[in-house]
Amino acid sequence: MSALRRKFGDDYQVVTTSSSGSGLQPQGPGQGPQQQLVPKKKRQRFVDKNGRCNVQHGNLGSETSRYLSDLFTTLVDLKWRWNLFIFILTYTVAWLFMASMWWVIAYTRGDLNKAHVGNYTPCVANVYNFPSAFLFFIETEATIGYGYRYITDKCPEGIILFLFQSILGSIVDAFLIGCMFIKMSQPKKRAETLMFSEHAVISMRDGKLTLMFRVGNLRNSHMVSAQIRCKLLKVDSLCL
């Protein structure tokens, strides 16, 4: 049995089968119970080795609204691929929306058709179509300031939109950049360099039975005020 275990590992267990009373052909002389390898059923861990608990809450009611009520923490707890997707999507939608607003102002004032007239003063100089309006917004939002496109004093609606753009851009930057900064500063991968013993033992310690295991730190840096929390899952056997 030990040779079979070394060959196939711990993922299989040896099961002894007998043909007595099963309606099979009788065994020949010298033949005993047969042994076969049966795959073990993998039991799900109550707590993973990285400390994540595998217990899921269900039937709570209005679970989605609870997560949306604390949107900032929900974004921080998301996986990196969803954070990057929301980051790119939010900026793309905001940029396209504001560029469309500048294009609408130029279209309603007739600047798109009169931009090349010599004595005409448009709302935004050198904005002829949507790409030029988008470039003007990017130059203004990113404070690049090439100097080719600029707002004139003959456009009060453009000044109001510029103020709204500045406020909206500051809010979006503070929310998304703050979310990414907090997510990057979380030491979630710190547990990858903490090693736990594969087996725990129970022995007498100060006259009491004590559950003991070992914890090792692979990094040279010391952990100050470290705390360890353990969960013991006790299963009572039921008499059927």
mmCIF file of C-alpha atoms in Angstrom:
data_model
loop_
_atom_site.group_PDB
_atom_site.id
_atom_site.type_symbol
_atom_site.label_atom_id
_atom_site.label_comp_id
_atom_site.label_asym_id
_atom_site.label_seq_id
_atom_site.Cartn_x
_atom_site.Cartn_y
_atom_site.Cartn_z
ATOM 1 C CA MET A 1 0.000 0.000 0.000
ATOM 2 C CA SER A 2 2.852 2.365 0.769
ATOM 3 C CA ALA A 3 4.350 1.644 -2.652
ATOM 4 C CA LEU A 4 1.048 2.497 -4.326
ATOM 5 C CA ARG A 5 0.782 5.706 -2.328
ATOM 6 C CA ARG A 6 4.279 6.763 -3.345
ATOM 7 C CA LYS A 7 3.439 6.012 -6.972
ATOM 8 C CA PHE A 8 0.070 7.713 -7.253
ATOM 9 C CA GLY A 9 0.336 10.316 -4.489
ATOM 10 C CA ASP A 10 -2.303 11.339 -1.976
ATOM 11 C CA ASP A 11 -4.962 12.031 -4.597
ATOM 12 C CA TYR A 12 -5.958 8.355 -4.680
ATOM 13 C CA GLN A 13 -6.928 5.903 -1.999
ATOM 14 C CA VAL A 14 -6.700 2.100 -1.988
ATOM 15 C CA VAL A 15 -10.059 0.361 -1.653
ATOM 16 C CA THR A 16 -10.344 -3.358 -0.935
ATOM 17 C CA THR A 17 -13.214 -5.076 -2.708
ATOM 18 C CA SER A 18 -14.612 -8.544 -2.225
ATOM 19 C CA SER A 19 -16.782 -10.589 -4.588
ATOM 20 C CA SER A 20 -18.618 -12.545 -1.905
ATOM 21 C CA GLY A 21 -22.395 -12.220 -2.169
ATOM 22 C CA SER A 22 -22.226 -10.043 -5.237
ATOM 23 C CA GLY A 23 -23.225 -12.637 -7.806
ATOM 24 C CA LEU A 24 -19.789 -12.652 -9.464
ATOM 25 C CA GLN A 25 -17.762 -15.648 -10.511
ATOM 26 C CA PRO A 26 -16.096 -17.446 -7.603
ATOM 27 C CA GLN A 27 -12.470 -16.727 -7.056
ATOM 28 C CA GLY A 28 -9.841 -19.289 -7.672
ATOM 29 C CA PRO A 29 -7.675 -20.857 -5.006
ATOM 30 C CA GLY A 30 -5.234 -18.447 -3.436
ATOM 31 C CA GLN A 31 -7.140 -15.407 -4.605
ATOM 32 C CA GLY A 32 -8.148 -12.963 -1.887
ATOM 33 C CA PRO A 33 -9.845 -9.587 -1.853
ATOM 34 C CA GLN A 34 -8.909 -7.326 -4.734
ATOM 35 C CA GLN A 35 -7.516 -3.793 -4.371
ATOM 36 C CA GLN A 36 -8.260 -0.908 -6.678
ATOM 37 C CA LEU A 37 -7.418 2.771 -6.764
ATOM 38 C CA VAL A 38 -10.308 5.173 -6.366
ATOM 39 C CA PRO A 39 -9.831 8.963 -6.731
ATOM 40 C CA LYS A 40 -10.344 10.831 -3.514
ATOM 41 C CA LYS A 41 -13.124 13.373 -3.321
ATOM 42 C CA LYS A 42 -11.510 16.757 -2.890
ATOM 43 C CA ARG A 43 -13.010 18.502 0.068
ATOM 44 C CA GLN A 44 -13.295 22.241 -0.123
ATOM 45 C CA ARG A 45 -11.274 24.129 2.415
ATOM 46 C CA PHE A 46 -13.088 26.237 4.960
ATOM 47 C CA VAL A 47 -10.213 28.759 4.873
ATOM 48 C CA ASP A 48 -7.661 28.944 2.055
ATOM 49 C CA LYS A 49 -3.959 29.060 2.761
ATOM 50 C CA ASN A 50 -3.884 32.741 1.838
ATOM 51 C CA GLY A 51 -6.394 33.488 4.616
ATOM 52 C CA ARG A 52 -9.478 33.939 2.426
ATOM 53 C CA CYS A 53 -12.618 32.459 3.905
ATOM 54 C CA ASN A 54 -14.662 30.311 1.521
ATOM 55 C CA VAL A 55 -17.981 31.047 3.190
ATOM 56 C CA GLN A 56 -20.433 32.902 0.957
ATOM 57 C CA HIS A 57 -23.442 34.782 2.222
ATOM 58 C CA GLY A 58 -26.734 34.094 0.497
ATOM 59 C CA ASN A 59 -30.400 35.086 0.670
ATOM 60 C CA LEU A 60 -29.550 38.405 2.288
ATOM 61 C CA GLY A 61 -31.915 40.480 0.158
ATOM 62 C CA SER A 62 -31.012 43.692 -1.710
ATOM 63 C CA GLU A 63 -27.366 42.610 -1.762
ATOM 64 C CA THR A 64 -26.560 44.715 -4.829
ATOM 65 C CA SER A 65 -27.878 47.904 -3.249
ATOM 66 C CA ARG A 66 -25.742 47.262 -0.185
ATOM 67 C CA TYR A 67 -22.605 47.124 -2.316
ATOM 68 C CA LEU A 68 -23.587 50.223 -4.296
ATOM 69 C CA SER A 69 -24.224 52.190 -1.104
ATOM 70 C CA ASP A 70 -20.478 51.978 -0.413
ATOM 71 C CA LEU A 71 -19.255 52.326 -3.981
ATOM 72 C CA PHE A 72 -15.707 53.412 -3.150
ATOM 73 C CA THR A 73 -14.991 50.340 -0.990
ATOM 74 C CA THR A 74 -16.646 48.120 -3.595
ATOM 75 C CA LEU A 75 -14.283 49.426 -6.290
ATOM 76 C CA VAL A 76 -11.281 48.938 -4.022
ATOM 77 C CA ASP A 77 -12.267 45.315 -3.320
ATOM 78 C CA LEU A 78 -12.731 44.450 -7.005
ATOM 79 C CA LYS A 79 -10.120 42.503 -8.910
ATOM 80 C CA TRP A 80 -7.477 44.391 -10.862
ATOM 81 C CA ARG A 81 -8.942 43.592 -14.275
ATOM 82 C CA TRP A 82 -12.296 45.112 -13.294
ATOM 83 C CA ASN A 83 -10.586 48.140 -11.731
ATOM 84 C CA LEU A 84 -8.636 48.828 -14.907
ATOM 85 C CA PHE A 85 -11.750 48.300 -17.019
ATOM 86 C CA ILE A 86 -13.785 50.786 -14.933
ATOM 87 C CA PHE A 87 -10.842 53.227 -14.898
ATOM 88 C CA ILE A 88 -10.512 53.251 -18.700
ATOM 89 C CA LEU A 89 -14.271 53.201 -19.311
ATOM 90 C CA THR A 90 -14.971 56.137 -16.982
ATOM 91 C CA TYR A 91 -12.328 58.365 -18.541
ATOM 92 C CA THR A 92 -13.350 57.397 -22.079
ATOM 93 C CA VAL A 93 -17.032 58.152 -21.461
ATOM 94 C CA ALA A 94 -16.230 61.441 -19.690
ATOM 95 C CA TRP A 95 -13.930 62.585 -22.481
ATOM 96 C CA LEU A 96 -16.396 61.721 -25.234
ATOM 97 C CA PHE A 97 -19.233 63.416 -23.352
ATOM 98 C CA MET A 98 -17.349 66.672 -22.800
ATOM 99 C CA ALA A 99 -16.021 66.692 -26.358
ATOM 100 C CA SER A 100 -19.586 66.267 -27.579
ATOM 101 C CA MET A 101 -20.667 69.270 -25.482
ATOM 102 C CA TRP A 102 -18.008 71.454 -27.097
ATOM 103 C CA TRP A 103 -19.026 70.204 -30.525
ATOM 104 C CA VAL A 104 -22.713 70.956 -29.780
ATOM 105 C CA ILE A 105 -21.852 74.535 -28.802
ATOM 106 C CA ALA A 106 -19.856 75.022 -31.999
ATOM 107 C CA TYR A 107 -22.661 73.469 -34.056
ATOM 108 C CA THR A 108 -25.481 75.571 -32.558
ATOM 109 C CA ARG A 109 -23.498 78.792 -32.996
ATOM 110 C CA GLY A 110 -22.605 77.944 -36.585
ATOM 111 C CA ASP A 111 -18.857 77.963 -35.892
ATOM 112 C CA LEU A 112 -18.311 74.828 -37.948
ATOM 113 C CA ASN A 113 -19.254 76.617 -41.185
ATOM 114 C CA LYS A 114 -17.898 80.085 -40.332
ATOM 115 C CA ALA A 115 -14.602 79.080 -38.761
ATOM 116 C CA HIS A 116 -12.595 80.048 -41.871
ATOM 117 C CA VAL A 117 -14.234 83.486 -42.227
ATOM 118 C CA GLY A 118 -11.649 86.171 -41.549
ATOM 119 C CA ASN A 119 -13.689 88.648 -39.443
ATOM 120 C CA TYR A 120 -15.751 86.025 -37.569
ATOM 121 C CA THR A 121 -15.022 85.281 -33.887
ATOM 122 C CA PRO A 122 -16.000 81.713 -32.965
ATOM 123 C CA CYS A 123 -16.590 80.331 -29.476
ATOM 124 C CA VAL A 124 -13.475 78.185 -29.669
ATOM 125 C CA ALA A 125 -10.885 79.089 -32.239
ATOM 126 C CA ASN A 126 -9.826 76.452 -34.783
ATOM 127 C CA VAL A 127 -12.592 73.943 -33.969
ATOM 128 C CA TYR A 128 -14.012 72.679 -37.258
ATOM 129 C CA ASN A 129 -15.416 69.204 -36.438
ATOM 130 C CA PHE A 130 -15.711 66.625 -33.669
ATOM 131 C CA PRO A 131 -12.037 65.485 -33.738
ATOM 132 C CA SER A 132 -10.866 69.086 -33.330
ATOM 133 C CA ALA A 133 -13.361 69.554 -30.453
ATOM 134 C CA PHE A 134 -12.053 66.370 -28.836
ATOM 135 C CA LEU A 135 -8.459 67.581 -29.177
ATOM 136 C CA PHE A 136 -9.415 70.928 -27.624
ATOM 137 C CA PHE A 137 -10.962 69.155 -24.651
ATOM 138 C CA ILE A 138 -7.885 66.962 -24.138
ATOM 139 C CA GLU A 139 -5.583 69.977 -24.335
ATOM 140 C CA THR A 140 -7.697 71.813 -21.782
ATOM 141 C CA GLU A 141 -8.276 68.865 -19.422
ATOM 142 C CA ALA A 142 -4.643 67.737 -19.425
ATOM 143 C CA THR A 143 -3.409 71.382 -19.245
ATOM 144 C CA ILE A 144 -1.252 70.812 -22.309
ATOM 145 C CA GLY A 145 -2.056 74.169 -23.895
ATOM 146 C CA TYR A 146 -0.597 74.048 -27.393
ATOM 147 C CA GLY A 147 -2.067 77.505 -28.036
ATOM 148 C CA TYR A 148 -3.707 76.661 -31.353
ATOM 149 C CA ARG A 149 -7.225 76.166 -29.940
ATOM 150 C CA TYR A 150 -8.574 78.522 -27.261
ATOM 151 C CA ILE A 151 -11.821 79.993 -25.908
ATOM 152 C CA THR A 152 -12.756 83.523 -26.925
ATOM 153 C CA ASP A 153 -14.559 86.126 -24.826
ATOM 154 C CA LYS A 154 -17.575 86.122 -27.182
ATOM 155 C CA CYS A 155 -18.883 82.811 -25.830
ATOM 156 C CA PRO A 156 -20.418 82.882 -22.297
ATOM 157 C CA GLU A 157 -21.760 79.344 -22.651
ATOM 158 C CA GLY A 158 -18.251 78.142 -23.408
ATOM 159 C CA ILE A 159 -16.954 79.765 -20.208
ATOM 160 C CA ILE A 160 -19.676 78.051 -18.154
ATOM 161 C CA LEU A 161 -18.900 74.710 -19.794
ATOM 162 C CA PHE A 162 -15.205 75.217 -19.100
ATOM 163 C CA LEU A 163 -15.924 75.726 -15.382
ATOM 164 C CA PHE A 164 -18.127 72.627 -15.314
ATOM 165 C CA GLN A 165 -15.417 70.649 -17.103
ATOM 166 C CA SER A 166 -12.807 71.666 -14.543
ATOM 167 C CA ILE A 167 -15.007 70.670 -11.587
ATOM 168 C CA LEU A 168 -16.045 67.367 -13.170
ATOM 169 C CA GLY A 169 -12.468 66.493 -14.095
ATOM 170 C CA SER A 170 -11.245 67.156 -10.549
ATOM 171 C CA ILE A 171 -13.971 64.906 -9.080
ATOM 172 C CA VAL A 172 -13.266 62.058 -11.507
ATOM 173 C CA ASP A 173 -9.507 62.309 -10.957
ATOM 174 C CA ALA A 174 -9.844 62.346 -7.175
ATOM 175 C CA PHE A 175 -12.229 59.372 -7.141
ATOM 176 C CA LEU A 176 -10.464 57.075 -9.582
ATOM 177 C CA ILE A 177 -6.858 57.926 -8.723
ATOM 178 C CA GLY A 178 -7.651 57.664 -5.012
ATOM 179 C CA CYS A 179 -9.240 54.263 -5.585
ATOM 180 C CA MET A 180 -6.229 52.997 -7.528
ATOM 181 C CA PHE A 181 -3.786 54.379 -4.946
ATOM 182 C CA ILE A 182 -5.561 52.687 -2.024
ATOM 183 C CA LYS A 183 -5.776 49.404 -3.936
ATOM 184 C CA MET A 184 -2.049 49.469 -4.730
ATOM 185 C CA SER A 185 -1.165 50.256 -1.112
ATOM 186 C CA GLN A 186 -3.056 47.249 0.257
ATOM 187 C CA PRO A 187 -0.626 44.456 1.215
ATOM 188 C CA LYS A 188 -2.835 41.638 -0.027
ATOM 189 C CA LYS A 189 0.096 39.716 -1.508
ATOM 190 C CA ARG A 190 2.024 39.875 1.764
ATOM 191 C CA ALA A 191 0.571 36.510 2.723
ATOM 192 C CA GLU A 192 2.335 34.890 -0.256
ATOM 193 C CA THR A 193 5.644 35.087 1.630
ATOM 194 C CA LEU A 194 4.222 33.577 4.828
ATOM 195 C CA MET A 195 4.657 29.813 5.075
ATOM 196 C CA PHE A 196 2.478 27.559 7.202
ATOM 197 C CA SER A 197 3.287 23.997 8.121
ATOM 198 C CA GLU A 198 1.384 21.465 6.041
ATOM 199 C CA HIS A 199 0.331 19.474 9.092
ATOM 200 C CA ALA A 200 -0.846 20.555 12.516
ATOM 201 C CA VAL A 201 -0.298 18.471 15.635
ATOM 202 C CA ILE A 202 -2.070 18.109 18.947
ATOM 203 C CA SER A 203 0.141 17.504 21.970
ATOM 204 C CA MET A 204 0.309 18.209 25.671
ATOM 205 C CA ARG A 205 1.358 21.752 26.485
ATOM 206 C CA ASP A 206 1.308 22.942 30.100
ATOM 207 C CA GLY A 207 -0.890 20.022 30.993
ATOM 208 C CA LYS A 208 -3.446 20.752 28.253
ATOM 209 C CA LEU A 209 -4.038 19.402 24.780
ATOM 210 C CA THR A 210 -2.884 22.133 22.400
ATOM 211 C CA LEU A 211 -3.202 22.499 18.625
ATOM 212 C CA MET A 212 0.172 23.622 17.249
ATOM 213 C CA PHE A 213 1.512 24.597 13.824
ATOM 214 C CA ARG A 214 4.472 26.597 12.551
ATOM 215 C CA VAL A 215 4.513 29.924 10.691
ATOM 216 C CA GLY A 216 7.536 31.200 8.764
ATOM 217 C CA ASN A 217 8.335 34.546 7.109
ATOM 218 C CA LEU A 218 10.361 34.372 3.887
ATOM 219 C CA ARG A 219 11.203 38.080 3.835
ATOM 220 C CA ASN A 220 14.031 39.678 5.765
ATOM 221 C CA SER A 221 11.798 42.520 6.909
ATOM 222 C CA HIS A 222 10.258 42.098 10.344
ATOM 223 C CA MET A 223 6.535 42.192 10.994
ATOM 224 C CA VAL A 224 5.713 44.525 13.872
ATOM 225 C CA SER A 225 2.636 43.866 16.026
ATOM 226 C CA ALA A 226 1.650 40.865 13.934
ATOM 227 C CA GLN A 227 -1.556 39.108 14.928
ATOM 228 C CA ILE A 228 -2.692 35.617 13.934
ATOM 229 C CA ARG A 229 -6.339 34.566 13.941
ATOM 230 C CA CYS A 230 -7.282 30.925 13.615
ATOM 231 C CA LYS A 231 -10.597 29.270 12.864
ATOM 232 C CA LEU A 232 -11.313 25.774 14.130
ATOM 233 C CA LEU A 233 -14.073 23.887 12.357
ATOM 234 C CA LYS A 234 -15.487 21.164 14.575
ATOM 235 C CA VAL A 235 -17.694 18.539 12.964
ATOM 236 C CA ASP A 236 -19.748 16.340 15.278
ATOM 237 C CA SER A 237 -20.349 12.791 14.143
ATOM 238 C CA LEU A 238 -24.001 11.839 13.814
ATOM 239 C CA CYS A 239 -25.307 8.406 14.672
ATOM 240 C CA LEU A 240 -27.495 7.144 11.846
#
